[in-house]
Tab-separated table of C-alpha atoms and ligand atoms in Angstrom:
chain	number	residue	atom	x	y	z
A	1	MET	CA	-0.010	-0.012	0.012
A	2	ALA	CA	1.333	3.467	-0.874
A	3	LYS	CA	1.938	6.012	1.835
A	4	VAL	CA	-0.482	8.600	3.140
A	5	PHE	CA	1.016	11.835	4.415
A	6	VAL	CA	-1.101	14.292	6.402
A	7	MET	CA	0.675	17.649	6.790
A	8	ASP	CA	1.279	18.430	10.427
A	9	HIS	CA	3.145	21.656	9.941
A	10	PRO	CA	1.674	24.466	12.085
A	11	LEU	CA	1.703	26.963	9.203
A	12	VAL	CA	-0.262	24.583	7.015
A	13	GLN	CA	-2.848	23.970	9.701
A	14	HIS	CA	-3.151	27.737	10.330
A	15	LYS	CA	-3.691	28.467	6.666
A	16	VAL	CA	-6.251	25.638	6.276
A	17	THR	CA	-8.257	27.121	9.119
A	18	MET	CA	-8.342	30.449	7.273
A	19	LEU	CA	-9.346	28.609	4.089
A	20	ARG	CA	-12.286	26.981	5.875
A	21	ASP	CA	-13.648	30.279	7.198
A	22	LYS	CA	-16.780	31.147	5.161
A	23	ASN	CA	-15.895	34.845	5.506
A	24	THR	CA	-12.574	34.460	3.721
A	25	SER	CA	-12.729	36.419	0.432
A	26	THR	CA	-12.201	34.897	-2.974
A	27	LYS	CA	-8.870	36.724	-3.268
A	28	ASP	CA	-7.603	35.467	0.095
A	29	PHE	CA	-8.917	31.956	-0.590
A	30	ARG	CA	-6.961	31.816	-3.810
A	31	GLU	CA	-3.800	33.109	-2.203
A	32	LEU	CA	-4.118	30.690	0.733
A	33	ALA	CA	-4.671	27.714	-1.584
A	34	GLU	CA	-1.511	28.699	-3.456
A	35	GLU	CA	0.531	29.111	-0.298
A	36	ILE	CA	-0.562	25.723	1.126
A	37	SER	CA	0.169	24.051	-2.226
A	38	LEU	CA	3.688	25.471	-2.221
A	39	LEU	CA	4.282	24.114	1.291
A	40	MET	CA	2.818	20.745	0.256
A	41	ALA	CA	5.126	20.624	-2.759
A	42	TYR	CA	8.017	20.598	-0.321
A	43	GLU	CA	6.711	17.255	1.115
A	44	VAL	CA	5.591	15.755	-2.170
A	45	THR	CA	9.148	16.236	-3.557
A	46	ARG	CA	10.928	14.961	-0.492
A	47	ASP	CA	11.948	11.667	-2.156
A	48	LEU	CA	13.415	13.291	-5.336
A	49	PRO	CA	16.720	11.534	-6.045
A	50	LEU	CA	19.916	13.590	-5.940
A	51	GLU	CA	23.195	13.254	-7.813
A	52	ASP	CA	26.610	14.751	-7.347
A	53	VAL	CA	27.810	17.633	-9.489
A	54	GLU	CA	30.973	19.663	-9.419
A	55	VAL	CA	30.490	23.335	-8.658
A	56	GLU	CA	33.002	26.160	-8.201
A	57	THR	CA	32.286	28.472	-5.295
A	58	PRO	CA	34.172	31.768	-4.935
A	59	ILE	CA	36.479	29.785	-2.634
A	60	CYS	CA	37.120	26.465	-4.318
A	61	LYS	CA	35.779	23.619	-6.395
A	62	THR	CA	33.524	21.173	-4.570
A	63	VAL	CA	31.095	18.341	-5.220
A	64	ALA	CA	27.550	19.115	-4.212
A	65	LYS	CA	23.989	17.738	-4.745
A	66	THR	CA	21.570	18.431	-7.550
A	67	VAL	CA	18.156	16.981	-8.267
A	68	ALA	CA	18.362	13.977	-10.610
A	69	GLY	CA	16.077	11.397	-12.060
A	70	ARG	CA	12.555	11.720	-13.504
A	71	SER	CA	11.176	15.154	-14.239
A	72	LEU	CA	7.885	16.294	-12.736
A	73	GLY	CA	4.491	16.939	-14.158
A	74	ILE	CA	1.627	18.692	-12.299
A	75	VAL	CA	-1.862	17.611	-13.351
A	76	PRO	CA	-4.770	19.620	-11.967
A	77	ILE	CA	-8.238	18.094	-12.107
A	78	LEU	CA	-10.407	20.832	-13.617
A	79	ARG	CA	-11.520	23.098	-12.454
A	80	ALA	CA	-10.584	23.481	-8.775
A	81	GLY	CA	-7.249	21.774	-9.209
A	82	LEU	CA	-6.077	24.842	-11.037
A	83	GLY	CA	-5.896	26.646	-7.672
A	84	MET	CA	-3.003	24.430	-6.601
A	85	VAL	CA	-0.838	24.730	-9.695
A	86	ASN	CA	0.940	28.090	-9.203
A	87	GLY	CA	1.931	27.261	-5.597
A	88	MET	CA	3.561	24.060	-6.735
A	89	LEU	CA	5.243	25.729	-9.696
A	90	LYS	CA	6.863	28.258	-7.347
A	91	LEU	CA	8.801	25.350	-5.828
A	92	VAL	CA	9.335	23.313	-8.979
A	93	PRO	CA	9.301	25.904	-11.775
A	94	ASN	CA	10.593	23.433	-14.412
A	95	ALA	CA	7.628	21.080	-13.999
A	96	LYS	CA	5.337	20.679	-16.985
A	97	VAL	CA	1.571	21.050	-16.479
A	98	GLY	CA	-1.091	18.733	-17.890
A	99	HIS	CA	-4.859	19.132	-17.451
A	100	ILE	CA	-7.636	16.669	-16.949
A	101	GLY	CA	-11.337	17.516	-16.896
A	102	LEU	CA	-14.111	15.245	-15.723
A	103	TYR	CA	-17.857	15.449	-15.230
A	104	ARG	CA	-20.240	13.008	-13.717
A	105	ASP	CA	-22.756	11.559	-16.121
A	106	PRO	CA	-26.162	12.415	-14.673
A	107	VAL	CA	-27.650	9.055	-15.676
A	108	THR	CA	-24.866	6.560	-15.056
A	109	LEU	CA	-23.228	8.721	-12.347
A	110	LYS	CA	-19.879	7.550	-13.797
A	111	PRO	CA	-17.043	10.090	-14.313
A	112	VAL	CA	-16.600	11.041	-17.987
A	113	GLU	CA	-13.353	12.576	-19.201
A	114	TYR	CA	-14.133	15.740	-21.284
A	115	TYR	CA	-10.556	17.108	-21.551
A	116	CYS	CA	-7.066	15.747	-21.261
A	117	LYS	CA	-3.885	17.402	-22.390
A	118	LEU	CA	-0.651	16.043	-20.988
A	119	PRO	CA	3.039	16.840	-21.541
A	120	ALA	CA	4.269	14.840	-24.603
A	121	ASP	CA	6.655	12.902	-22.314
A	122	ALA	CA	4.150	12.363	-19.502
A	123	THR	CA	4.863	8.633	-19.282
A	124	ASP	CA	8.508	9.487	-18.389
A	125	ARG	CA	7.560	11.892	-15.636
A	126	THR	CA	6.468	11.661	-12.056
A	127	LEU	CA	2.959	13.156	-12.219
A	128	ILE	CA	1.483	14.985	-9.247
A	129	VAL	CA	-2.326	15.037	-9.595
A	130	VAL	CA	-3.771	17.981	-7.655
A	131	ASP	CA	-7.326	18.701	-6.539
A	132	PRO	CA	-8.231	20.620	-3.385
A	133	MET	CA	-10.998	18.157	-2.347
A	134	LEU	CA	-11.013	14.387	-1.986
A	135	ALA	CA	-14.631	13.701	-1.047
A	136	THR	CA	-16.077	10.366	-2.322
A	137	GLY	CA	-12.801	9.885	-4.227
A	138	GLY	CA	-14.663	9.389	-7.512
A	139	SER	CA	-12.914	12.244	-9.369
A	140	ALA	CA	-9.383	11.411	-8.205
A	141	ILE	CA	-9.866	7.667	-8.834
A	142	ALA	CA	-11.156	8.327	-12.378
A	143	ALA	CA	-8.486	10.952	-13.187
A	144	ILE	CA	-5.632	8.684	-12.064
A	145	GLY	CA	-7.294	5.811	-13.988
A	146	PHE	CA	-7.316	7.896	-17.174
A	147	LEU	CA	-3.613	8.777	-16.683
A	148	LYS	CA	-2.731	5.089	-16.159
A	149	ALA	CA	-4.754	4.182	-19.310
A	150	ARG	CA	-2.338	6.504	-21.215
A	151	GLY	CA	0.684	4.658	-19.856
A	152	CYS	CA	1.600	6.880	-16.849
A	153	THR	CA	2.908	4.782	-14.011
A	154	ASN	CA	4.555	7.105	-11.549
A	155	ILE	CA	1.735	9.106	-9.960
A	156	LYS	CA	1.186	10.978	-6.660
A	157	PHE	CA	-2.032	12.642	-5.456
A	158	CYS	CA	-2.113	15.895	-3.498
A	159	CYS	CA	-5.214	17.534	-1.951
A	160	LEU	CA	-6.032	20.224	0.588
A	161	ILE	CA	-8.824	18.451	2.388
A	162	ALA	CA	-9.832	14.742	2.367
A	163	ALA	CA	-12.712	12.794	3.815
A	164	PRO	CA	-11.913	9.371	5.258
A	165	GLN	CA	-14.311	7.743	2.761
A	166	GLY	CA	-12.490	9.232	-0.248
A	167	LEU	CA	-9.072	8.389	1.197
A	168	LYS	CA	-10.027	4.720	1.669
A	169	ALA	CA	-11.577	4.515	-1.833
A	170	LEU	CA	-8.513	6.091	-3.454
A	171	GLN	CA	-6.087	3.834	-1.560
A	172	GLU	CA	-8.073	0.727	-2.575
A	173	ALA	CA	-8.405	1.755	-6.204
A	174	HIS	CA	-4.798	2.878	-6.664
A	175	PRO	CA	-2.613	1.264	-4.002
A	176	ASP	CA	0.551	2.439	-5.785
A	177	VAL	CA	-0.244	6.163	-5.548
A	178	ASP	CA	1.178	8.121	-2.566
A	179	ILE	CA	-1.376	10.566	-1.132
A	180	PHE	CA	-0.568	13.955	0.435
A	181	ILE	CA	-3.287	15.754	2.403
A	182	ALA	CA	-3.197	19.119	4.209
A	183	ALA	CA	-6.135	18.170	6.508
A	184	LEU	CA	-8.032	14.903	7.024
A	185	ASP	CA	-11.622	15.759	7.975
A	186	GLU	CA	-14.431	13.880	9.788
A	187	THR	CA	-16.826	12.644	7.182
A	188	LEU	CA	-19.137	13.438	4.206
A	189	ASN	CA	-22.627	14.854	4.474
A	190	ASP	CA	-25.691	13.610	2.521
A	191	HIS	CA	-24.627	15.739	-0.491
A	192	ALA	CA	-21.090	14.277	-0.570
A	193	TYR	CA	-19.628	17.509	0.797
A	194	ILE	CA	-16.736	17.185	3.256
A	195	VAL	CA	-17.545	17.948	6.883
A	196	PRO	CA	-16.394	20.379	8.215
A	197	GLY	CA	-14.614	20.979	4.921
A	198	LEU	CA	-14.577	24.402	3.264
A	199	GLY	CA	-17.600	24.226	0.979
A	200	ASP	CA	-17.319	24.120	-2.802
A	201	ALA	CA	-13.644	24.640	-3.598
A	202	GLY	CA	-14.218	25.606	-7.216
A	203	ASP	CA	-16.833	28.224	-6.351
A	204	ARG	CA	-14.665	29.676	-3.557
A	205	LEU	CA	-11.565	29.801	-5.785
A	206	PHE	CA	-13.316	31.368	-8.737
A	207	GLY	CA	-16.088	33.379	-7.024
A	208	THR	CA	-18.857	31.635	-8.898
A	209	LYS	CA	-21.354	31.558	-6.091
B	301	PRP	C1	-14.893	19.022	-6.731
B	301	PRP	C2	-13.455	18.864	-6.314
B	301	PRP	C3	-13.131	17.464	-6.842
B	301	PRP	C4	-14.446	16.752	-6.579
B	301	PRP	C5	-14.303	15.932	-5.323
B	301	PRP	O1	-14.974	19.286	-8.041
B	301	PRP	O2	-12.605	19.871	-6.873
B	301	PRP	O3	-12.753	17.375	-8.161
B	301	PRP	O4	-15.445	17.758	-6.424
B	301	PRP	O5	-15.410	15.140	-5.132
B	301	PRP	P1	-15.300	13.607	-5.220
B	301	PRP	O6	-14.145	13.137	-4.407
B	301	PRP	O7	-16.631	13.115	-4.607
B	301	PRP	O8	-15.208	13.204	-6.692
B	301	PRP	P2	-16.396	19.608	-8.779
B	301	PRP	O9	-16.950	18.320	-9.329
B	301	PRP	O10	-17.275	20.346	-7.794
B	301	PRP	O11	-16.005	20.485	-10.014
B	301	PRP	P3	-15.254	21.939	-10.050
B	301	PRP	O12	-13.772	21.686	-9.793
B	301	PRP	O13	-15.534	22.362	-11.447
B	301	PRP	O14	-15.892	22.860	-9.070
B	302	URA	N1	-16.293	19.141	-3.761
B	302	URA	C1	-16.105	20.339	-3.119
B	302	URA	O1	-15.683	21.315	-3.756
B	302	URA	N2	-16.249	20.329	-1.809
B	302	URA	C2	-16.618	19.248	-1.096
B	302	URA	O2	-16.723	19.309	0.140
B	302	URA	C3	-16.856	18.070	-1.769
B	302	URA	C4	-16.640	18.044	-3.124
């Protein structure tokens, strides 16, 4: 089973509390989501391999570490996942960005992919799928399934708030995918919203309600 990492950093917890507050403005919500994503990128990239390079300081030549290995790709699930991209890019500016869009078919209730554009070399990259909310897990499970169907094998998932139900479902569906969460909440309500959560992440990010 892949690892689950719940952020315990005080700054992350503080910022998540501000994100939850229904009185937080759209502007502040967007900025907070970006800041938390930057801090999460630090954890998501903790296992990046390093290699030795020679560098010349003003004092002498030395051998020092540089990031090696697979390049990164960030894949937001549209639309709310977009709110996590810029924060991650601040820490890993050379990452490429892919996009995946899903909607739930009103009859079958199954997720349908309506958009997918990935870096040309996506299968050679470590992909970090980002979405602020992991509620039932349906969106994340489907998005990761669509990436795997395209041959991507090295995938991590990063969200701001998760419900236990979505976490369990995602772990069972994709046991190879490490999951990074800023806050693990109590449950889901009858409308599949996370409790206490923060409401509708997309609407709060883009001011659509
Ligand atoms: C939200 C959220 C996730 C999904 C989580 O997106 O951003 O993608 O719900 O729910 P799930 O775990 O039960 O699938 P939404 O469908 O509201 O679309 P939006 O990003 O366009 O607002
Ligand atoms: N999607 C959201 O935006 N919020 C939730 O609480 C659940 C799904």
